[in-house]
mmCIF file of C-alpha atoms and ligand atoms in Angstrom:
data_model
loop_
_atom_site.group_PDB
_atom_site.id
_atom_site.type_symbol
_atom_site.label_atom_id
_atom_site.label_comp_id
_atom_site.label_asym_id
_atom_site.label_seq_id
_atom_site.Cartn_x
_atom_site.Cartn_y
_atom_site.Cartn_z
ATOM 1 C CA UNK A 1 -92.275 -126.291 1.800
ATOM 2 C CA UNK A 2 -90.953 -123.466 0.000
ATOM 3 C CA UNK A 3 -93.401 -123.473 -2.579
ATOM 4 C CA UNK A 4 -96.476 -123.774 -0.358
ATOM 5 C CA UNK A 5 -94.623 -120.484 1.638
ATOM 6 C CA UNK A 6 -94.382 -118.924 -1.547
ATOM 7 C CA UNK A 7 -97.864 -119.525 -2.181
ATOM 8 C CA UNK A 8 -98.853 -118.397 0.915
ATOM 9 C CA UNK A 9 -97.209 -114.906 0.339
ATOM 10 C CA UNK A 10 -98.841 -114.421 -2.589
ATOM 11 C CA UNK A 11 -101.871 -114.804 -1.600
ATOM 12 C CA UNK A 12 -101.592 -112.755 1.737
ATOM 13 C CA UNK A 13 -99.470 -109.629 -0.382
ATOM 14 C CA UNK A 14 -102.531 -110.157 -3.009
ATOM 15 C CA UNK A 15 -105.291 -109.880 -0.374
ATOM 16 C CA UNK A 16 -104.108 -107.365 1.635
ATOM 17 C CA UNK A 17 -103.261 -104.699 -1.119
ATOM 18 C CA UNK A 18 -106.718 -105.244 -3.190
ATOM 19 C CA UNK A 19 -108.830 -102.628 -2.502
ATOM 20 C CA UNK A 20 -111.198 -102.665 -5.194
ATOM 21 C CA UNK A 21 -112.082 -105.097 -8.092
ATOM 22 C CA UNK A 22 -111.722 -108.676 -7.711
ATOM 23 C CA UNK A 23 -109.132 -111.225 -6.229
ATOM 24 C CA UNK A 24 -106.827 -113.067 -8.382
ATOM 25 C CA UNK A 25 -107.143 -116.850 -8.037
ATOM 26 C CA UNK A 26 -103.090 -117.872 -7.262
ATOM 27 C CA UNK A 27 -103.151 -120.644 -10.117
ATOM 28 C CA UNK A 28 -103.439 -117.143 -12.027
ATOM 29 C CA UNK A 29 -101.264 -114.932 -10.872
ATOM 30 C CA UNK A 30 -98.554 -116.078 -12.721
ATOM 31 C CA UNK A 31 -99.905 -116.024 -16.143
ATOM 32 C CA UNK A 32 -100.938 -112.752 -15.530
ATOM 33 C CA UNK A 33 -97.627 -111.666 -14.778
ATOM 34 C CA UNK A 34 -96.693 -113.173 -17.656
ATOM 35 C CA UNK A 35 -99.406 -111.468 -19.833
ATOM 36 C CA UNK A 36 -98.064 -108.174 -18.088
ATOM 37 C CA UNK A 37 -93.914 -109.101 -18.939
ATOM 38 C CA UNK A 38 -95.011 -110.062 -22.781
ATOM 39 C CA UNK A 39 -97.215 -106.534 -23.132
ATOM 40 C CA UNK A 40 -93.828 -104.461 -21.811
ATOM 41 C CA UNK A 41 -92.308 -106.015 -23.652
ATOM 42 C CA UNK A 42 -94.004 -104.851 -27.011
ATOM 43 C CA UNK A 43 -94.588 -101.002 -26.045
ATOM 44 C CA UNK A 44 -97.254 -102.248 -23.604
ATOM 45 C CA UNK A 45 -97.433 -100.474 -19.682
ATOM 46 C CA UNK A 46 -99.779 -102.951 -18.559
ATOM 47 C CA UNK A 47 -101.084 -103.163 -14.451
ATOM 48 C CA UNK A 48 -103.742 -105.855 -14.664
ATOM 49 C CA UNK A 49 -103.914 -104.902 -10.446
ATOM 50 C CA UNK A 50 -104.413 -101.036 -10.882
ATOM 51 C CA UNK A 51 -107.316 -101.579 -13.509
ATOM 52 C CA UNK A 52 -108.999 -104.269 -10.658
ATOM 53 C CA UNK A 53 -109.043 -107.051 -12.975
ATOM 54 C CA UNK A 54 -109.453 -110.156 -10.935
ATOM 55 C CA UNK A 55 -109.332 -113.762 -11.878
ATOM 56 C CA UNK A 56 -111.314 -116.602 -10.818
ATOM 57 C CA UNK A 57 -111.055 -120.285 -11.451
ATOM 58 C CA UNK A 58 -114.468 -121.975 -11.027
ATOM 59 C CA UNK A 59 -116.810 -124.630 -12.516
ATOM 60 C CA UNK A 60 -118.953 -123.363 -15.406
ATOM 61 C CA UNK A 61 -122.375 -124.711 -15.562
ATOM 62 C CA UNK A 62 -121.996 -124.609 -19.537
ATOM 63 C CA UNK A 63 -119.967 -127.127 -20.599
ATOM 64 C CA UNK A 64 -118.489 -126.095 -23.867
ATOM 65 C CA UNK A 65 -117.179 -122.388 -21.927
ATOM 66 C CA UNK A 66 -114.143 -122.404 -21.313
ATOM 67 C CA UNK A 67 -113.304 -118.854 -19.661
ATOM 68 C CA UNK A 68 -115.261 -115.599 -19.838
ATOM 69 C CA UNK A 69 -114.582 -112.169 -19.135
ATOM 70 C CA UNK A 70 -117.059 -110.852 -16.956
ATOM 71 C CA UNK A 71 -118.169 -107.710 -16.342
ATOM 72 C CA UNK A 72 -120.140 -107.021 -12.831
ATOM 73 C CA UNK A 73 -122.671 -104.276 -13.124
ATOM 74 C CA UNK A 74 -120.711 -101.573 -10.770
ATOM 75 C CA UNK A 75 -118.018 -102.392 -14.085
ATOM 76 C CA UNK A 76 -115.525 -104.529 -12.105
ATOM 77 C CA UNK A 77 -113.663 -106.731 -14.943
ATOM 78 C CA UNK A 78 -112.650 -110.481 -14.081
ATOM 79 C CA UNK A 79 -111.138 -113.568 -16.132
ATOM 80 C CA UNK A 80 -113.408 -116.682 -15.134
ATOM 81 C CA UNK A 81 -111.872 -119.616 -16.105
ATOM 82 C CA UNK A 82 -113.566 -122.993 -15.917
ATOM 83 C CA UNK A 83 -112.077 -125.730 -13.194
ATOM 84 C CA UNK A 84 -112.368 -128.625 -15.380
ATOM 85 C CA UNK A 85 -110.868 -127.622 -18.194
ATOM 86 C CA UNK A 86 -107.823 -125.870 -15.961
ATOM 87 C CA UNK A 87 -107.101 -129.520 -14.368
ATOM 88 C CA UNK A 88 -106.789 -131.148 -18.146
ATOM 89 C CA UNK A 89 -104.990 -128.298 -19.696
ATOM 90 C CA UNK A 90 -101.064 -128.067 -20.527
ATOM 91 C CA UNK A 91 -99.059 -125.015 -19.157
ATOM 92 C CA UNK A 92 -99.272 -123.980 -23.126
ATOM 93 C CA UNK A 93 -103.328 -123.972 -23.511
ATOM 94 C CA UNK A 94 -103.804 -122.170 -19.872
ATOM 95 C CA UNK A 95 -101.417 -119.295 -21.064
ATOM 96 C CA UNK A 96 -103.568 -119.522 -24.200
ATOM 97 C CA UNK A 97 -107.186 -119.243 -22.735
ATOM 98 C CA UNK A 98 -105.574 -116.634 -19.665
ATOM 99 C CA UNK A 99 -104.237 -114.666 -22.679
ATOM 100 C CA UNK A 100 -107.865 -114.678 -24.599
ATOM 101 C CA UNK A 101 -109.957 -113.428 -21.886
ATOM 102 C CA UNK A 102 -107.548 -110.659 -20.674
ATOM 103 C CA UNK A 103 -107.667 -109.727 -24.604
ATOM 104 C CA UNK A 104 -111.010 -109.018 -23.615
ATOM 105 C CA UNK A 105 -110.696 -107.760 -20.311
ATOM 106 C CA UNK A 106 -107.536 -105.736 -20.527
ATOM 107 C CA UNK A 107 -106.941 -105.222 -24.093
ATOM 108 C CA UNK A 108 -110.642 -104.675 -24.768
ATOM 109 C CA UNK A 109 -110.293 -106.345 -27.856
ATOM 110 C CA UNK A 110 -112.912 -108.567 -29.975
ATOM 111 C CA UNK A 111 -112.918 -111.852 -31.343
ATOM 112 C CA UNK A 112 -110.764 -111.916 -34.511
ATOM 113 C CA UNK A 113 -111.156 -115.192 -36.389
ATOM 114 C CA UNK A 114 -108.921 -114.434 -39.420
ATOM 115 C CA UNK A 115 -107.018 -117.242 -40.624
ATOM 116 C CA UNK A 116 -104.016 -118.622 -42.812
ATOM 117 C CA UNK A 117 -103.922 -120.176 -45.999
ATOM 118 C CA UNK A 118 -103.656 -123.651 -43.901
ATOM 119 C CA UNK A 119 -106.937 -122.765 -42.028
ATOM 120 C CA UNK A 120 -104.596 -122.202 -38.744
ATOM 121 C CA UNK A 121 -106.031 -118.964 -36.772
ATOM 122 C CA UNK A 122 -103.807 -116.288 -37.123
ATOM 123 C CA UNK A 123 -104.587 -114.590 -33.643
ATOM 124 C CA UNK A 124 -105.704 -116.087 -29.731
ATOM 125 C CA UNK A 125 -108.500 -113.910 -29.910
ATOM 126 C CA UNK A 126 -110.302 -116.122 -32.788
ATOM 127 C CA UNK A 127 -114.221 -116.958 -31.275
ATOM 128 C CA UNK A 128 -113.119 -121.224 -31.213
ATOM 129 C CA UNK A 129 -116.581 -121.362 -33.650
ATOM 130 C CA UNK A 130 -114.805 -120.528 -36.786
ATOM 131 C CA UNK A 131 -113.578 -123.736 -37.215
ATOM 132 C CA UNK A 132 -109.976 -122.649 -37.678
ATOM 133 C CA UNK A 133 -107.506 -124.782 -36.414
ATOM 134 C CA UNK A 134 -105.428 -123.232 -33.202
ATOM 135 C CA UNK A 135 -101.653 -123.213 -32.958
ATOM 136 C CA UNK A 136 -100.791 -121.787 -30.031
ATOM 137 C CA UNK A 137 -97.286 -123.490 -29.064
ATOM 138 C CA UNK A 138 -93.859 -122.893 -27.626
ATOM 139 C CA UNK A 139 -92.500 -122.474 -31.776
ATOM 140 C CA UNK A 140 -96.043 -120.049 -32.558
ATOM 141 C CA UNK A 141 -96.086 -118.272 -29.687
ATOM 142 C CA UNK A 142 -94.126 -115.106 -30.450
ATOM 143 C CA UNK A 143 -96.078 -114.383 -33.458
ATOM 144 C CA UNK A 144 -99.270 -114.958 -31.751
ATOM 145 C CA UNK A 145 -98.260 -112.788 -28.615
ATOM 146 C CA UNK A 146 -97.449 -110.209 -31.495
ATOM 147 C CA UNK A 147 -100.513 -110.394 -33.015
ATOM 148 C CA UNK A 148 -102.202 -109.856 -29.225
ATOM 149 C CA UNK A 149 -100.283 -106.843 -28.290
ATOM 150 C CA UNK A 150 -100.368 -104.930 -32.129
ATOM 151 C CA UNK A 151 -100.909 -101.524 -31.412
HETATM 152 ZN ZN1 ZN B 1 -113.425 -114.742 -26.417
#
C-alpha cells in the first residue's frame, strides 16, 4: 500500500510541476535521481528536471536498441528505453543503460569505446559494437561512474 501511495505521489508531484520537456516514466525516476546524487557528488550540479529531460520506457521496433536519446525537433531531450529489455534487466544493467543515454542527453557526451588491456570497456559510454566486454557491477561501478562524470 505504501509503495503504490508512494508511487502515486510521484507521479502526481512529477506531472503537475512539468511545464516543459517531457514526462519521466516512474520506473525512471529513481535512477535519475541517482544519476543526479552520483554527478554531486563528483563536482557535478546536475537538474535532469530544469533542463526538461524526460524519460520514457517503451517498445522499440528495432530489436537490437536498447535505449536512445532522442532529440524532438523543438530540441526537447528524452531517455527512451526499450520495454523488453527493462523487464529482463537486473537493477545493475538498468542503472547502466539509464546512465548511457543521459551521458548523451545530459552530459552531451559521445560514445567512447576505449578499452583495457583485458578487452573490458573502460567507460558506460562505449557504442556496445566495439566488441569490448562490459563490466559494469556493484565492485566496477565507482570507477566507471568516475569515468562518466570526468570533468
Ligand atoms: Zn550510446
Amino acid at each position: 500500500m505504501i509503495k503504490w501511495l508512494i508511487l502515486f505521489m510521484v507521479i502526481v508531484i512529477s506531472s503537475c510541476t512539468k511545464e516543459y520537456g517531457y514526462e519521466v516514466d516512474a520506473e525512471l525516476q529513481p535512477y535519475f535521481e541517482t544519476f543526479e546524487l552520483e554527478g554531486s557528488l563528483r563536482g557535478f550540479d546536475i537538474d535532469i528536471d530544469a533542463e526538461g529531460i524526460g524519460g520514457m520506457i517503451e517498445f522499440i521496433k528495432d530489436n537490437s536498441t536498447v535505449g536512445q536519446c532522442q532529440t524532438s525537433d523543438e530540441g526537447n531531450r528524452r531517455v527512451f528505453i526499450d520495454k523488453a529489455f527493462w523487464q529482463a534487466y537486473n537493477n545493475s544493467e538498468k542503472e547502466f543503460i539509464v546512465f548511457h543515454e543521459l551521458g548523451h542527453c545530459y552530459l552531451r557526451r559521445e560514445h567512447d569505446d576505449s578499452i583495457d588491456n583485458n578487452r573490458v570497456c573502460k567507460s558506460i559510454m562505449q557504442s556496445g559494437l566495439s566488441g569490448c566486454k562490459n563490466n559494469y557491477d556493484a565492485s566496477t561501478r565507482e570507477a566507471y561512474l568516475d569515468e562518466l562524470f570526468k570533468k
